[in-house]
mmCIF file of C-alpha atoms and ligand atoms in Angstrom:
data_model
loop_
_atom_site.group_PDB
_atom_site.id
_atom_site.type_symbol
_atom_site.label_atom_id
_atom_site.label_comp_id
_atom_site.label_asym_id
_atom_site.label_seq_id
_atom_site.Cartn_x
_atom_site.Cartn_y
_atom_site.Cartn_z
ATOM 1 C CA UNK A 293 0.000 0.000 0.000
ATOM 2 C CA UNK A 294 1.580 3.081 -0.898
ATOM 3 C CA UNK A 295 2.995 5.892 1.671
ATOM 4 C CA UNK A 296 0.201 8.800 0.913
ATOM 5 C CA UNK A 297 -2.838 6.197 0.955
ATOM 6 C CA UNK A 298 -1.760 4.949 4.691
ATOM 7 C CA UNK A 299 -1.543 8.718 6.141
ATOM 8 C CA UNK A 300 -5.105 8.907 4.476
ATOM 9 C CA UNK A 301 -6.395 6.100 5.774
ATOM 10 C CA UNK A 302 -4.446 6.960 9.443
ATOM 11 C CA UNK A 303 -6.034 10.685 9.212
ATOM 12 C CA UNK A 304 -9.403 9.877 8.342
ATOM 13 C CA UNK A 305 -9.699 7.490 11.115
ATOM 14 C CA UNK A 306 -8.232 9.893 13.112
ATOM 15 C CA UNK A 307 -11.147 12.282 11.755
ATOM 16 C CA UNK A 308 -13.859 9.691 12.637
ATOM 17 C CA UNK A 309 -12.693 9.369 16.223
ATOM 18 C CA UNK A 310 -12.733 12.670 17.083
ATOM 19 C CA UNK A 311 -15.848 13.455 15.703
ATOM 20 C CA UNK A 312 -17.936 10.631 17.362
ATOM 21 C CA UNK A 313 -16.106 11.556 20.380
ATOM 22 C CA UNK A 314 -17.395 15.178 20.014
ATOM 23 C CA UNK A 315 -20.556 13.550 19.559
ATOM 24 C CA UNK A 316 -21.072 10.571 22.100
ATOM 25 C CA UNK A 317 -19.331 12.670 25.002
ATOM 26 C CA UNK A 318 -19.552 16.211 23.667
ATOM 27 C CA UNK A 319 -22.879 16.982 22.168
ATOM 28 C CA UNK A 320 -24.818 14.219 23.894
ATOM 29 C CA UNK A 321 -23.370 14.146 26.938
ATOM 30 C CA UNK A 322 -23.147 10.325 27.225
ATOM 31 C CA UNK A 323 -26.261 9.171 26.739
ATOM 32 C CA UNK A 324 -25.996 6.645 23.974
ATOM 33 C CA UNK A 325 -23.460 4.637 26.181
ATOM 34 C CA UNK A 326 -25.520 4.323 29.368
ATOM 35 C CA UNK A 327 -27.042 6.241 32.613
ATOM 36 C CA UNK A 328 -23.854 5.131 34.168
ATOM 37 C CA UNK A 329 -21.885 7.526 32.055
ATOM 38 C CA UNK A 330 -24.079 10.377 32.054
ATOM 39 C CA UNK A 331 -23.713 10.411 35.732
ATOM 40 C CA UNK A 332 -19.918 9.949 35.806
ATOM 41 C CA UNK A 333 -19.935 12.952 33.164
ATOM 42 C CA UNK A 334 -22.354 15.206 35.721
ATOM 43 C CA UNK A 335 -20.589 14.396 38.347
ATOM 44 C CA UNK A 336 -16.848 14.914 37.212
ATOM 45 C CA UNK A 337 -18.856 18.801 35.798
ATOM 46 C CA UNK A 338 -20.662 19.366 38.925
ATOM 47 C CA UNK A 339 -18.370 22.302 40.533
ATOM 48 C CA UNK A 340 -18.409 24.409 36.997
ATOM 49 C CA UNK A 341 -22.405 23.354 36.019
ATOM 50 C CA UNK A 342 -23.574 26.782 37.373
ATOM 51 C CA UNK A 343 -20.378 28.652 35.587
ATOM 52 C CA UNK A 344 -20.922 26.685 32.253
ATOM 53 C CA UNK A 345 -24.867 27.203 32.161
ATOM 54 C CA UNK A 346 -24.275 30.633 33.541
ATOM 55 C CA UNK A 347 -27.798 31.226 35.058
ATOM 56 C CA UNK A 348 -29.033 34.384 35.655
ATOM 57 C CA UNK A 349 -30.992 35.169 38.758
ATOM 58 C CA UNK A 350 -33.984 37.617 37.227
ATOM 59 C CA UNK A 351 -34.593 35.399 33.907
ATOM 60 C CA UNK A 352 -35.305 32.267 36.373
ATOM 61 C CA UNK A 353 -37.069 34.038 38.114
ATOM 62 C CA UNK A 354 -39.485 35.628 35.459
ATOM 63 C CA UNK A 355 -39.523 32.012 33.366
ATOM 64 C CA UNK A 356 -39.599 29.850 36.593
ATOM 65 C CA UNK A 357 -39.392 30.625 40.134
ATOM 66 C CA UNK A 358 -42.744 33.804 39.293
ATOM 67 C CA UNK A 359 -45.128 32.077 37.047
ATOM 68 C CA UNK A 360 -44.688 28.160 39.401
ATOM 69 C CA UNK A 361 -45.503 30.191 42.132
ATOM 70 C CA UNK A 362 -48.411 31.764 40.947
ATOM 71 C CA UNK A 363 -49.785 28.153 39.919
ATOM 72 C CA UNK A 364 -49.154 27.220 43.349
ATOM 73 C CA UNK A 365 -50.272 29.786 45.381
ATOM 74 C CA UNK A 366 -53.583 28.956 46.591
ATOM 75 C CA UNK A 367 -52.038 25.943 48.411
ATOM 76 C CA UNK A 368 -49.741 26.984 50.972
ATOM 77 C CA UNK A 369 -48.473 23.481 51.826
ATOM 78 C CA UNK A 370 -47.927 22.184 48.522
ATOM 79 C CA UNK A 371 -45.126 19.601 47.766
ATOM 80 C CA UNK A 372 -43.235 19.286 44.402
ATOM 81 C CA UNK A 373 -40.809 17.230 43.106
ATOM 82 C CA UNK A 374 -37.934 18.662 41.175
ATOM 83 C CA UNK A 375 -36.552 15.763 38.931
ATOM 84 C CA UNK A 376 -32.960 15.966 37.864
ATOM 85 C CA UNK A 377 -32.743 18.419 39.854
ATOM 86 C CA UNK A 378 -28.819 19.258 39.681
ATOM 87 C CA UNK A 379 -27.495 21.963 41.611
ATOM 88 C CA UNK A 380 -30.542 22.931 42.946
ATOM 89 C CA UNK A 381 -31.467 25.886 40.020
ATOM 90 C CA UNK A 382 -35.607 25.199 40.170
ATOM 91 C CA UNK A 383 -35.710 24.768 44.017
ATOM 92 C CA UNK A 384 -33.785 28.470 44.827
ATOM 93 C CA UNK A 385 -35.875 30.291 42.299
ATOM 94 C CA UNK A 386 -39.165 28.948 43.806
ATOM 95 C CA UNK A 387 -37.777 29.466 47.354
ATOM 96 C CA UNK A 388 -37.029 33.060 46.056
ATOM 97 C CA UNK A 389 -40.884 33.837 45.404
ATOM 98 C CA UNK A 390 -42.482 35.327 48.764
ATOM 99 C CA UNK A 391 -45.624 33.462 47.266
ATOM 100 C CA UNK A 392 -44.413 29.882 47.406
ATOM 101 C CA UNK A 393 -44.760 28.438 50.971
ATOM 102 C CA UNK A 394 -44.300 24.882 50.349
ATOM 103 C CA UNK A 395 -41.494 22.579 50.114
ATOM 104 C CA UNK A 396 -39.152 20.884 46.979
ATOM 105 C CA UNK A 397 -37.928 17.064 47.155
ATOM 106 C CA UNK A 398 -34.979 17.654 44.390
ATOM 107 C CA UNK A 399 -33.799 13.914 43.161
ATOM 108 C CA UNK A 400 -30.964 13.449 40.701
ATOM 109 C CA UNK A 401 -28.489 10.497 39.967
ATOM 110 C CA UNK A 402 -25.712 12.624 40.376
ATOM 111 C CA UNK A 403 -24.347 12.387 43.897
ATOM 112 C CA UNK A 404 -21.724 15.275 43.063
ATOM 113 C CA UNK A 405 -24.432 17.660 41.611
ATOM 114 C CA UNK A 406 -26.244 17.012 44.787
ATOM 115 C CA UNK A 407 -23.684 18.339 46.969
ATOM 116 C CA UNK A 408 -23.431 21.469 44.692
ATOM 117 C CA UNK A 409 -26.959 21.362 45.747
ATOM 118 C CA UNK A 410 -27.039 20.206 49.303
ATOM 119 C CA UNK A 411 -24.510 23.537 49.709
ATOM 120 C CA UNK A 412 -26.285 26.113 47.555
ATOM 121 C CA UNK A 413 -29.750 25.392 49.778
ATOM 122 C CA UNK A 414 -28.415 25.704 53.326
ATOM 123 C CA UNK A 415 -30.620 28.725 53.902
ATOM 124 C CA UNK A 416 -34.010 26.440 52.814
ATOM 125 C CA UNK A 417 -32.924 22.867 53.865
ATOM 126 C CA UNK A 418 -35.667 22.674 56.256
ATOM 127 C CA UNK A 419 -37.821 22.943 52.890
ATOM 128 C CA UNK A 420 -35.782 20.758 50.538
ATOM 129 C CA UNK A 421 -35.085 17.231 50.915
ATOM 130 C CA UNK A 422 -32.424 15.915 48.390
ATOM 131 C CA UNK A 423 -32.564 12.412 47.353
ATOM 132 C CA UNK A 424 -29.434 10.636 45.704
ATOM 133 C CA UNK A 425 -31.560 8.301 42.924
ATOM 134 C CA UNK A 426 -31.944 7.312 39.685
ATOM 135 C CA UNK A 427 -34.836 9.119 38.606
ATOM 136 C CA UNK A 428 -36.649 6.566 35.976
ATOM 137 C CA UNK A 429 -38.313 4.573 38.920
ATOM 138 C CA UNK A 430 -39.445 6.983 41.326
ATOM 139 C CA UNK A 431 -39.730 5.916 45.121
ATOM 140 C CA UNK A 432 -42.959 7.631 45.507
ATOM 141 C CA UNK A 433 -46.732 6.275 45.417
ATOM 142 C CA UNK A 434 -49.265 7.615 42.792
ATOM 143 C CA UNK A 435 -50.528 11.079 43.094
ATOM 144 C CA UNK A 436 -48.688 12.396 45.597
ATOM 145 C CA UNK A 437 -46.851 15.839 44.064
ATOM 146 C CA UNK A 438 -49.118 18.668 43.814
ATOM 147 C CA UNK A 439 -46.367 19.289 40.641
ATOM 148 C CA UNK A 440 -43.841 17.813 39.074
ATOM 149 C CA UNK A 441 -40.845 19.381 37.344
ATOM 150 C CA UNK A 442 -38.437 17.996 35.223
ATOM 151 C CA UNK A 443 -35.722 20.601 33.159
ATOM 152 C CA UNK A 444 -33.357 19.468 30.765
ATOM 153 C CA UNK A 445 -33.456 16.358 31.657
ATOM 154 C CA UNK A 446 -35.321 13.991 29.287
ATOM 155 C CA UNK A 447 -32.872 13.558 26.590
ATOM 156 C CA UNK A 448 -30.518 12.392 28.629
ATOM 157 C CA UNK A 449 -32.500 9.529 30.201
ATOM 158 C CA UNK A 450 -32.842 6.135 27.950
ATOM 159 C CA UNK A 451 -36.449 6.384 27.447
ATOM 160 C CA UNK A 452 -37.448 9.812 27.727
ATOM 161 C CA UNK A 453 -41.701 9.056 27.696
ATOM 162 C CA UNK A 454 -41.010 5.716 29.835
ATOM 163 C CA UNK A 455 -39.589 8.809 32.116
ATOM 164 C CA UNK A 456 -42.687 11.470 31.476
ATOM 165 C CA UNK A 457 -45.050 8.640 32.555
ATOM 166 C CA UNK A 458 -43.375 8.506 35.511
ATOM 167 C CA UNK A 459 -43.185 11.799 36.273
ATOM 168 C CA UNK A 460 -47.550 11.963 35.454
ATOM 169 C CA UNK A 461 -47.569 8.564 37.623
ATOM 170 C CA UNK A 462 -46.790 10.969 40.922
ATOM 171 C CA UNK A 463 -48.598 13.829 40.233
ATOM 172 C CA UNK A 464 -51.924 14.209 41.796
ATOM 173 C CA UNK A 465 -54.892 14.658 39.205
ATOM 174 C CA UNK A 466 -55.029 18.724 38.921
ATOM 175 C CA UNK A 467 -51.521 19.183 39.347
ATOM 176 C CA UNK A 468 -48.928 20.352 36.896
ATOM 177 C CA UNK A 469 -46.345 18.841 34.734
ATOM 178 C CA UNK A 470 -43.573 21.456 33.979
ATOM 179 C CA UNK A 471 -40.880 19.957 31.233
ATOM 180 C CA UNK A 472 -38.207 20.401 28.503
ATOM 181 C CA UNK A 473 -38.405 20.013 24.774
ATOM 182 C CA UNK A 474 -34.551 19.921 23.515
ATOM 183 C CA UNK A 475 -34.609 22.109 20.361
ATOM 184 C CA UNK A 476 -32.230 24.031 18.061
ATOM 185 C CA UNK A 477 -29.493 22.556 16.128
ATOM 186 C CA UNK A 478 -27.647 19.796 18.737
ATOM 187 C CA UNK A 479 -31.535 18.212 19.215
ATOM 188 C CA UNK A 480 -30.674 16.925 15.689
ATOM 189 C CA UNK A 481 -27.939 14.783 16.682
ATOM 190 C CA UNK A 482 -30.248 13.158 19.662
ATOM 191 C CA UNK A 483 -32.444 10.635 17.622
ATOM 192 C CA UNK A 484 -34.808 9.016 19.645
ATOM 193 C CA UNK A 485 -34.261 11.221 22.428
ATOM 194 C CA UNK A 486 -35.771 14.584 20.744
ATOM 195 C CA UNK A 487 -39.491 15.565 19.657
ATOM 196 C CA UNK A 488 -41.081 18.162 17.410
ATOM 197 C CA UNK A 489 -43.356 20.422 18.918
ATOM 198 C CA UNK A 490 -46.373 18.372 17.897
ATOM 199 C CA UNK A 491 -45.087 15.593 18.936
ATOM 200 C CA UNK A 492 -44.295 16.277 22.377
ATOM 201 C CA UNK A 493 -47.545 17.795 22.990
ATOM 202 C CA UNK A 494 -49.522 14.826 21.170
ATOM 203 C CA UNK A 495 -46.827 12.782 24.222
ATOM 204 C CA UNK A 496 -48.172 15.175 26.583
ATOM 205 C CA UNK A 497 -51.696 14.765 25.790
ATOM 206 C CA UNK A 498 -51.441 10.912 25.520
ATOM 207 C CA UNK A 499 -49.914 10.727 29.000
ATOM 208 C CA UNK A 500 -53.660 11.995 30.288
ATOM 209 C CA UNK A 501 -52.508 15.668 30.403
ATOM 210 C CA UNK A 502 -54.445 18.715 29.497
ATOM 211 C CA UNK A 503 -54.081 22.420 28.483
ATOM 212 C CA UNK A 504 -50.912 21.501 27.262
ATOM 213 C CA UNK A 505 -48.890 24.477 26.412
ATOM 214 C CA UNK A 506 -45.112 24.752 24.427
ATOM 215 C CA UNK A 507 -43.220 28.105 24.989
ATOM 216 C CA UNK A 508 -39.991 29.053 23.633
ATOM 217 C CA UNK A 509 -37.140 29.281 26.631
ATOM 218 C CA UNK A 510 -34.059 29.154 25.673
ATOM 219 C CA UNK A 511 -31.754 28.760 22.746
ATOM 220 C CA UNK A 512 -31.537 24.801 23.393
ATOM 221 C CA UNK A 513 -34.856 24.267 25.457
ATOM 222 C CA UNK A 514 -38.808 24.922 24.986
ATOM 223 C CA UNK A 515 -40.539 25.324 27.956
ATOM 224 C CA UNK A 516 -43.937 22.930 28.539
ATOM 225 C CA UNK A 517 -46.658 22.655 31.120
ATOM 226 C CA UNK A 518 -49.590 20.334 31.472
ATOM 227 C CA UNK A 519 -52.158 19.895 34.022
ATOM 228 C CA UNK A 520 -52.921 16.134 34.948
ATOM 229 C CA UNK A 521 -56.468 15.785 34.348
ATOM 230 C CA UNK A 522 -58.919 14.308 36.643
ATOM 231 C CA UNK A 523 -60.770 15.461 39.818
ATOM 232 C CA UNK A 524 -58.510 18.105 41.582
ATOM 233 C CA UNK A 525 -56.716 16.666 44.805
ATOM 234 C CA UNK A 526 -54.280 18.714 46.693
ATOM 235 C CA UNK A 527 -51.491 16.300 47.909
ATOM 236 C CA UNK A 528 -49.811 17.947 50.657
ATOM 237 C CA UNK A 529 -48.179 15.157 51.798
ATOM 238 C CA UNK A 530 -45.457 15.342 54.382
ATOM 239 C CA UNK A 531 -41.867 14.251 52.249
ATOM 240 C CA UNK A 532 -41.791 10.615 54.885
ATOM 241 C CA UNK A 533 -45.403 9.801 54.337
ATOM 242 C CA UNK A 534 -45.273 9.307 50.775
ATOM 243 C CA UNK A 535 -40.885 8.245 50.119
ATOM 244 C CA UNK A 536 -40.459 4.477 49.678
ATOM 245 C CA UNK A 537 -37.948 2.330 50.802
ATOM 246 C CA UNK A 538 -36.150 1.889 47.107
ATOM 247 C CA UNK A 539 -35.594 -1.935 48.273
ATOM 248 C CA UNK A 540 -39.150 -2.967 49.530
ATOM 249 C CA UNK A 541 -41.384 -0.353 48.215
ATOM 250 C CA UNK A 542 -42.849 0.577 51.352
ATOM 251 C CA UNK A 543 -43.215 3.901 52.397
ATOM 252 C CA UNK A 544 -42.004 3.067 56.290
ATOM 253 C CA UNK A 545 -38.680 5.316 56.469
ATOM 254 C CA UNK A 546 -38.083 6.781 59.555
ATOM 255 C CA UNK A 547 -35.749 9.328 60.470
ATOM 256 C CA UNK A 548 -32.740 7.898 62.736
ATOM 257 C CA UNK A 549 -29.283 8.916 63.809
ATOM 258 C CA UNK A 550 -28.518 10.763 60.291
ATOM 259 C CA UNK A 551 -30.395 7.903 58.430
ATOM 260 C CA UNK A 552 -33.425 6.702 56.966
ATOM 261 C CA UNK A 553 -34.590 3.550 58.502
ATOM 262 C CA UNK A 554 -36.818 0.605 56.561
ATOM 263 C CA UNK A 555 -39.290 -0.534 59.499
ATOM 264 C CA UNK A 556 -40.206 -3.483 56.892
ATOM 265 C CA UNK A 557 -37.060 -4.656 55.876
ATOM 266 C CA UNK A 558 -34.257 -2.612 57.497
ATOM 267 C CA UNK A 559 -32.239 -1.221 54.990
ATOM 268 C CA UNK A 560 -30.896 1.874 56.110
ATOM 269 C CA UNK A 561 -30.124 4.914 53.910
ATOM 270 C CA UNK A 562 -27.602 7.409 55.648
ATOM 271 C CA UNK A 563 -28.069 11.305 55.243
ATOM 272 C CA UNK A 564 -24.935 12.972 53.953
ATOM 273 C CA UNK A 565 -24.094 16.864 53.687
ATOM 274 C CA UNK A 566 -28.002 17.186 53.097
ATOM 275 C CA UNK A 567 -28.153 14.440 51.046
ATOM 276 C CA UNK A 568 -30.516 11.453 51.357
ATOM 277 C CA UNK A 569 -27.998 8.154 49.924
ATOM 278 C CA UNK A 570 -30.817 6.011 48.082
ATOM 279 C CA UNK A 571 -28.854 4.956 45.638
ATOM 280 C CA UNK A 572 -25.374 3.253 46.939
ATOM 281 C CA UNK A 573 -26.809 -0.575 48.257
ATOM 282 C CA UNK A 574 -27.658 0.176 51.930
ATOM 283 C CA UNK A 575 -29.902 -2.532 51.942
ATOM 284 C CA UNK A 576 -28.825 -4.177 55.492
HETATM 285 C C1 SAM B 235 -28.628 19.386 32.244
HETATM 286 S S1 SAM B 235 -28.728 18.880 33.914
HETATM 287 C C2 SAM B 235 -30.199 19.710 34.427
HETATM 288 C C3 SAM B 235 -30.204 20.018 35.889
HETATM 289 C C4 SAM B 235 -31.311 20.955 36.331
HETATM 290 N N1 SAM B 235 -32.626 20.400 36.084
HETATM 291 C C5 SAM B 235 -31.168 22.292 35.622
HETATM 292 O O1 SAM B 235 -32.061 22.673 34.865
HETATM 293 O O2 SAM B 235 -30.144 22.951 35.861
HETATM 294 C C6 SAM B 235 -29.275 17.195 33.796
HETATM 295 C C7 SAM B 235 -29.367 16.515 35.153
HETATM 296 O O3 SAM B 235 -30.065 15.282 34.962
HETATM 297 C C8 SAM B 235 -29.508 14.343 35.858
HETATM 298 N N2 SAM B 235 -29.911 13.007 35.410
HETATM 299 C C9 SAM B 235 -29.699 12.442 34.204
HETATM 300 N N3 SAM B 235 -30.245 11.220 34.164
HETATM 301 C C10 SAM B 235 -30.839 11.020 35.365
HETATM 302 C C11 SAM B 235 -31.589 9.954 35.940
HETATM 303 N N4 SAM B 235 -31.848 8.838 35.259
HETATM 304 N N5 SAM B 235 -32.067 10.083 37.192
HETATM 305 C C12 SAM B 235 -31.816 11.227 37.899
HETATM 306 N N6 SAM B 235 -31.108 12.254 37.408
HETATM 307 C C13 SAM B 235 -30.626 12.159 36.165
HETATM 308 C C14 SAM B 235 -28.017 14.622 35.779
HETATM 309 O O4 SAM B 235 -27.311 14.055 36.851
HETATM 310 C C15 SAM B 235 -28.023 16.142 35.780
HETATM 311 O O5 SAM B 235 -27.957 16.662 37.090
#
């Protein structure tokens, strides 16, 4: 084989690594090669997510922490669920709002996220409970979150409507979905993991939800709300009436020594930093 066709050969290879590279780790953070590596690439971010995403205080508040308080107003106790909830960015906006009396469980996969978390909230940790756990079986009965959130979060999760179903499963009929359809450019290189418009809302709609409504957010992200249908319940549940013991499914944890205790089958779950370890095997 001559000289010039080897260094081709060699440089286009070189090419194709680097580009799916870019792609599988880059651009899609992981997700094509498993949860387990979308964590690991969370987790080795965690201490620059805030500097990368560069939030800004007064646009989550007029996008997020205003108009979710407004929704939930009228209930003073209400409890919601913050899915993937990272370094805490939906829980401090709503704890910002005057309006919003209730309290946030935030659950991510991320342990390293969490503690980003865990040490943002200190001033509201007696109204956040953090939960180290994979999100795509959630350790909560039916109907129990007066709303569920879930931001940029779904394209990164192997089945992205497996994971909207369970997000509907624990909302309480009357209570509000808020999600994240990945757009612009990058959504292009997520198949299977991305959604037109009509097609999220036709997912939406199919996962019992009404007055579905798509906004434009940001430059990667639409913005979309739902309202479960069905006779309106508030669920103002206290956070260790309605959390499950991951191992046995019952909801019998109770608060020991800086752990969560199964009283059906024992396993024990310690409390780190703020951080509620569901995840590592405590079971015994
Ligand atoms: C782009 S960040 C979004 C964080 C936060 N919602 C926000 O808007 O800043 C995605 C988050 O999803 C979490 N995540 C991905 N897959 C998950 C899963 N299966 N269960 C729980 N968390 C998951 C990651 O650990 C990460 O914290």
């Amino acid at each position: 084989m001559p000289g010039w066709l080897i260094w081709l050969l060699a440089g286009g290879a070189a090419v194709f690594i680097v580009l799916l590279f870019y792609w599988q780790i880059i651009l899609t953070e992981g997700v094509y090669l498993g949860q387990g590596m979308v964590t690991w690439l969370y987790d080795i971010t965690a201490n620059r997510y805030d500097r990368i995403k560069q939030f800004d205080s007064e646009v989550e508040t007029y996008f997020l922490g205003r108009p979710l308080a407004m929704v939930l107003q009228d209930n003073p106790s209400s409890l919601v669920l913050d899915i993937a909830t990272g370094t805490a960015r939906l829980p401090l906006t709503l704890f910002e709002q005057p309006a919003f009396k209730g309290k946030v469980i935030g659950i991510d996969a991320s342990r390293k996220m969490l503690a980003v978390a865990a040490d943002k909230s200190k001033p509201f940790a007696d109204r956040l409970t953090l939960l180290w756990h994979d999100a795509s079986l959630l350790p909560f009965p039916d109907d129990s979150f007066d709303a569920v959130t879930c931001l940029e979060m779904l394209e990164f999760t192997p089945d992205p409507e497996a994971q909207l179903a369970e997000a509907v499963r624990v909302l309480t009929p009357g209570g509000f979905l808020l999600t994240t359809r990945r757009t612009g450019n990058q959504a292009n290189f997520m198949p299977g993991k991305t959604h037109s418009p009509e097609g999220f809302a036709a997912v939406l709609s199919n996962l019992n939800l009404v007055e579905v409504q798509i906004e434009r957010w940001q430059v990667d992200y639409d913005l979309a709300w739902g309202w479960k249908a069905g006779c309106e319940t508030r669920s103002s549940k206290a956070v260790n009436e309605i959390l499950r013991c991951p191992h046995c499914l019952q909801s019998s944890l109770v608060e020991r020594e800086l752990a969560l205790y199964c009283a059906a089958c024992d396993a024990r779950y310690p409390i780190h930093s703020g951080v509620v370890e569901l995840f590592r095997n405590n079971y015994r």
